[in-house]
Short mmCIF file of C-alpha atoms and ligand atoms in Angstrom, two decimals:
data_model
loop_
_atom_site.label_atom_id
_atom_site.label_comp_id
_atom_site.label_asym_id
_atom_site.label_seq_id
_atom_site.Cartn_x
_atom_site.Cartn_y
_atom_site.Cartn_z
CA UNK A 1014 12.38 24.00 -25.96
CA UNK A 1015 8.66 23.31 -25.92
CA UNK A 1016 7.94 19.55 -25.76
CA UNK A 1017 6.64 18.13 -29.01
CA UNK A 1018 4.33 15.72 -27.30
CA UNK A 1019 2.62 15.58 -23.93
CA UNK A 1020 2.05 11.99 -22.88
CA UNK A 1021 -0.17 10.90 -19.97
CA UNK A 1022 1.25 7.78 -18.44
CA UNK A 1023 -0.52 5.83 -15.70
CA UNK A 1024 1.10 5.23 -12.34
CA UNK A 1025 0.74 1.76 -10.86
CA UNK A 1026 0.90 -1.59 -12.60
CA UNK A 1027 1.08 -0.32 -16.21
CA UNK A 1028 3.86 2.17 -15.44
CA UNK A 1029 6.73 -0.31 -15.23
CA UNK A 1030 5.78 -2.11 -18.45
CA UNK A 1031 5.25 1.20 -20.25
CA UNK A 1032 8.64 2.67 -19.29
CA UNK A 1033 10.31 -0.63 -20.24
CA UNK A 1034 8.65 -0.47 -23.63
CA UNK A 1035 9.69 3.14 -24.27
CA UNK A 1036 13.28 2.34 -23.30
CA UNK A 1037 13.32 -0.78 -25.49
CA UNK A 1038 12.20 1.43 -28.38
CA UNK A 1039 15.25 3.64 -27.76
CA UNK A 1040 13.23 6.58 -26.44
CA UNK A 1041 15.29 8.37 -23.80
CA UNK A 1042 13.50 8.66 -20.46
CA UNK A 1043 14.97 10.45 -17.45
CA UNK A 1044 17.05 8.17 -15.18
CA UNK A 1045 15.00 8.91 -12.08
CA UNK A 1046 11.67 8.65 -13.90
CA UNK A 1047 10.63 5.53 -12.02
CA UNK A 1048 11.56 6.70 -8.52
CA UNK A 1049 10.46 10.27 -7.94
CA UNK A 1050 7.10 11.66 -6.98
CA UNK A 1051 7.01 14.43 -9.54
CA UNK A 1052 3.79 14.48 -11.53
CA UNK A 1053 5.16 16.26 -14.59
CA UNK A 1054 8.46 14.96 -15.93
CA UNK A 1055 10.32 16.41 -18.90
CA UNK A 1056 12.27 14.31 -21.35
CA UNK A 1057 13.91 17.05 -23.44
CA UNK A 1058 16.05 14.77 -25.63
CA UNK A 1059 12.98 12.83 -26.71
CA UNK A 1060 10.84 15.98 -26.93
CA UNK A 1061 8.29 14.57 -24.50
CA UNK A 1062 6.59 15.81 -21.39
CA UNK A 1063 5.10 13.04 -19.28
CA UNK A 1064 2.05 13.59 -17.11
CA UNK A 1065 1.93 10.93 -14.41
CA UNK A 1066 -1.72 10.24 -13.86
CA UNK A 1067 -4.10 7.93 -12.07
CA UNK A 1068 -4.93 5.21 -14.63
CA UNK A 1069 -8.66 5.97 -14.77
CA UNK A 1070 -7.93 9.63 -15.52
CA UNK A 1071 -5.64 9.12 -18.54
CA UNK A 1072 -8.41 9.06 -21.21
CA UNK A 1073 -9.92 12.22 -19.66
CA UNK A 1074 -6.65 14.15 -20.04
CA UNK A 1075 -6.34 12.93 -23.61
CA UNK A 1076 -9.94 13.71 -24.56
CA UNK A 1077 -9.61 17.26 -23.23
CA UNK A 1078 -6.30 17.70 -25.04
CA UNK A 1079 -4.14 18.51 -22.01
CA UNK A 1080 -2.20 15.43 -23.09
CA UNK A 1081 -1.68 14.66 -26.79
CA UNK A 1082 -1.21 10.97 -26.12
CA UNK A 1083 -1.87 8.58 -23.29
CA UNK A 1084 -1.35 5.00 -22.24
CA UNK A 1085 -4.51 3.41 -20.99
CA UNK A 1086 -5.78 -0.05 -20.15
CA UNK A 1087 -8.52 -1.33 -22.44
CA UNK A 1088 -10.61 -1.88 -19.28
CA UNK A 1089 -10.67 1.88 -18.63
CA UNK A 1090 -11.40 2.62 -22.30
CA UNK A 1091 -14.32 0.17 -22.35
CA UNK A 1092 -15.77 1.64 -19.18
CA UNK A 1093 -15.30 5.31 -20.00
CA UNK A 1094 -15.85 5.37 -23.75
CA UNK A 1095 -13.95 8.65 -24.19
CA UNK A 1096 -13.73 10.42 -27.54
CA UNK A 1097 -10.10 9.51 -28.33
CA UNK A 1098 -8.25 7.61 -31.05
CA UNK A 1099 -6.83 4.22 -30.15
CA UNK A 1100 -3.54 4.09 -32.09
CA UNK A 1101 -1.66 1.01 -30.93
CA UNK A 1102 -2.21 -2.10 -28.88
CA UNK A 1103 0.94 -1.95 -26.74
CA UNK A 1104 0.38 -5.51 -25.63
CA UNK A 1105 1.55 -4.77 -22.09
CA UNK A 1106 -0.20 -5.28 -18.75
CA UNK A 1107 -2.08 -8.19 -20.29
CA UNK A 1108 -4.93 -9.56 -18.18
CA UNK A 1109 -8.59 -10.29 -18.67
CA UNK A 1110 -11.89 -9.11 -17.32
CA UNK A 1111 -14.05 -11.85 -15.88
CA UNK A 1112 -17.14 -12.73 -13.94
CA UNK A 1113 -15.90 -14.17 -10.63
CA UNK A 1114 -17.71 -15.78 -7.73
CA UNK A 1115 -17.62 -18.36 -4.98
CA UNK A 1116 -17.34 -21.96 -6.24
CA UNK A 1117 -20.75 -22.84 -4.79
CA UNK A 1118 -22.40 -19.83 -6.42
CA UNK A 1119 -26.01 -20.44 -7.44
CA UNK A 1120 -28.17 -18.31 -9.71
CA UNK A 1121 -30.61 -16.15 -7.76
CA UNK A 1122 -33.43 -13.88 -8.88
CA UNK A 1123 -32.07 -10.33 -9.45
CA UNK A 1124 -28.46 -11.00 -8.42
CA UNK A 1125 -26.08 -8.30 -7.30
CA UNK A 1126 -22.77 -7.82 -9.11
CA UNK A 1127 -20.01 -5.64 -7.61
CA UNK A 1128 -17.40 -4.05 -9.85
CA UNK A 1129 -15.15 -1.10 -10.66
CA UNK A 1130 -16.66 -1.27 -14.17
CA UNK A 1131 -20.42 -0.64 -13.82
CA UNK A 1132 -21.01 0.29 -17.47
CA UNK A 1133 -19.16 -2.70 -18.87
CA UNK A 1134 -20.86 -5.05 -16.41
CA UNK A 1135 -24.35 -3.62 -17.02
CA UNK A 1136 -23.95 -3.92 -20.79
CA UNK A 1137 -22.53 -7.44 -20.54
CA UNK A 1138 -25.46 -8.79 -18.53
CA UNK A 1139 -28.03 -6.78 -20.49
CA UNK A 1140 -26.79 -8.31 -23.75
CA UNK A 1141 -27.31 -11.72 -22.16
CA UNK A 1142 -30.82 -10.81 -21.14
CA UNK A 1143 -29.90 -11.16 -17.46
CA UNK A 1144 -31.26 -8.67 -14.99
CA UNK A 1145 -28.68 -7.79 -12.34
CA UNK A 1146 -28.16 -4.98 -9.88
CA UNK A 1147 -24.67 -3.55 -10.43
CA UNK A 1148 -22.90 -2.11 -7.38
CA UNK A 1149 -19.95 0.19 -8.03
CA UNK A 1150 -16.91 -0.26 -5.77
CA UNK A 1151 -13.50 1.38 -6.06
CA UNK A 1152 -11.15 -1.46 -5.07
CA UNK A 1153 -10.74 -4.76 -3.20
CA UNK A 1154 -13.69 -6.01 -5.26
CA UNK A 1155 -13.02 -9.60 -4.18
CA UNK A 1156 -14.40 -8.71 -0.75
CA UNK A 1157 -17.95 -8.33 -2.08
CA UNK A 1158 -18.93 -12.03 -2.42
CA UNK A 1159 -17.04 -12.93 0.77
CA UNK A 1160 -19.01 -10.56 2.96
CA UNK A 1161 -22.36 -10.97 1.24
CA UNK A 1162 -22.52 -7.65 -0.61
CA UNK A 1163 -22.82 -9.27 -4.03
CA UNK A 1164 -23.35 -12.69 -5.59
CA UNK A 1165 -20.62 -12.21 -8.16
CA UNK A 1166 -18.05 -9.63 -9.20
CA UNK A 1167 -16.71 -8.36 -12.51
CA UNK A 1168 -12.99 -7.71 -12.16
CA UNK A 1169 -9.57 -8.09 -13.73
CA UNK A 1170 -7.59 -11.32 -13.45
CA UNK A 1171 -3.86 -11.13 -14.09
CA UNK A 1172 -2.05 -13.90 -12.21
CA UNK A 1173 -5.25 -15.13 -10.54
CA UNK A 1174 -3.58 -14.86 -7.13
CA UNK A 1175 -6.09 -12.45 -5.58
CA UNK A 1176 -8.95 -14.68 -6.71
CA UNK A 1177 -7.35 -17.89 -5.43
CA UNK A 1178 -6.26 -16.47 -2.09
CA UNK A 1179 -9.81 -15.40 -1.46
CA UNK A 1180 -11.36 -18.73 -2.42
CA UNK A 1181 -13.02 -17.37 -5.57
CA UNK A 1182 -13.25 -18.89 -9.05
CA UNK A 1183 -13.51 -17.50 -12.54
CA UNK A 1184 -17.04 -18.18 -13.79
CA UNK A 1185 -16.74 -16.58 -17.23
CA UNK A 1186 -14.05 -14.77 -19.19
CA UNK A 1187 -15.41 -11.53 -20.64
CA UNK A 1188 -12.63 -9.57 -22.41
CA UNK A 1189 -8.90 -9.75 -23.05
CA UNK A 1190 -7.31 -6.57 -21.72
CA UNK A 1191 -4.04 -4.89 -22.74
CA UNK A 1192 -2.80 -1.30 -22.63
CA UNK A 1193 -3.33 0.98 -25.62
CA UNK A 1194 -1.68 4.11 -26.94
CA UNK A 1195 -4.45 6.68 -27.33
CA UNK A 1196 -4.43 10.11 -28.97
CA UNK A 1197 -6.37 13.32 -28.75
CA UNK A 1198 -8.24 13.81 -32.03
CA UNK A 1199 -6.97 17.34 -32.69
CA UNK A 1200 -3.37 16.52 -31.66
CA UNK A 1201 -3.47 13.56 -34.00
CA UNK A 1202 -4.01 15.94 -36.92
CA UNK A 1203 -1.83 18.85 -35.79
CA UNK A 1204 1.09 16.80 -34.47
CA UNK A 1205 0.75 13.90 -36.86
CA UNK A 1206 4.40 13.75 -37.82
CA UNK A 1207 5.66 13.50 -34.24
CA UNK A 1208 2.93 11.02 -33.28
CA UNK A 1209 3.62 8.87 -36.31
CA UNK A 1210 7.35 8.91 -35.54
CA UNK A 1211 6.66 7.69 -32.00
CA UNK A 1212 4.35 4.92 -33.28
CA UNK A 1213 7.01 3.86 -35.81
CA UNK A 1214 9.58 3.60 -33.04
CA UNK A 1215 7.32 1.62 -30.74
CA UNK A 1216 5.93 -0.74 -33.37
CA UNK A 1217 9.00 -3.02 -33.79
CA UNK A 1218 9.33 -3.66 -30.05
CA UNK A 1219 5.70 -4.54 -29.48
CA UNK A 1220 5.14 -8.17 -28.72
CA UNK A 1221 2.30 -9.62 -30.69
CA UNK A 1222 -0.28 -12.17 -29.59
CA UNK A 1223 0.21 -13.77 -26.19
C1 PRP B 1456 -6.50 -5.73 -9.50
C2 PRP B 1456 -7.82 -6.44 -9.77
C3 PRP B 1456 -7.71 -7.68 -8.94
C4 PRP B 1456 -6.23 -8.00 -8.99
C5 PRP B 1456 -5.95 -9.07 -10.03
O1 PRP B 1456 -6.59 -5.04 -8.33
O2 PRP B 1456 -8.91 -5.60 -9.43
O3 PRP B 1456 -8.10 -7.44 -7.61
O4 PRP B 1456 -5.55 -6.79 -9.39
O5 PRP B 1456 -4.59 -9.39 -10.11
P1 PRP B 1456 -4.07 -10.89 -9.88
O6 PRP B 1456 -4.92 -11.78 -10.72
O7 PRP B 1456 -2.65 -10.85 -10.35
O8 PRP B 1456 -4.18 -11.20 -8.42
P2 PRP B 1456 -5.55 -3.89 -7.94
O9 PRP B 1456 -4.24 -4.48 -7.55
O10 PRP B 1456 -5.51 -2.88 -9.02
O11 PRP B 1456 -6.17 -3.32 -6.61
P3 PRP B 1456 -7.64 -2.82 -6.22
O12 PRP B 1456 -8.58 -3.00 -7.38
O13 PRP B 1456 -8.03 -3.69 -5.09
O14 PRP B 1456 -7.46 -1.40 -5.85
#
């Protein structure tokens, strides 16, 4: 049977919380879902096909309609600004995006800010009337102030462990981040019944606030 819904689900830190949430909502997922290395996993009883994607790519799959739905961190949605519907705040993978630096950080003329989120960072400092040079990195962002690449970084803080272990401090909280259920605009119309049914099942198990 053709799956009713194709759902892009991110590998990595959101994956565990997302599968837990689906199971808590009584949605049957394959037993070995969490262990294998398959990138497309069928869940025939639920009528789902899961596409296991890199987190930053989830909104792209959903915008282009190769996935009807996706689970994506708000950080990725803010940075990418894809043309998708945001249906539910799943309230998982909660963290925040912050400006981080060394404790003895001092303002300099035309500072450099390293980040995985160049658009979000540029807009944030522009709105404050601060001129900064934004440097895009792909990971281990905390290295940048330690080795003199940047004065500050914009990055996610979850437990704060990475920051602390590298002698950095949070200078300013920017945004609360959680994962969202997103939908392709056309799928949302054509498969509305199935999408609504999934939302209705997830809704009662979503934790609020936090
Ligand atoms: C993220 C983020 C921070 C860290 C925050 O990195 O960019 O480095 O987690 O988590 P914590 O506050 O619990 O320490 P990730 O693990 O995704 O790795 P990468 O960005 O270095 O690839």
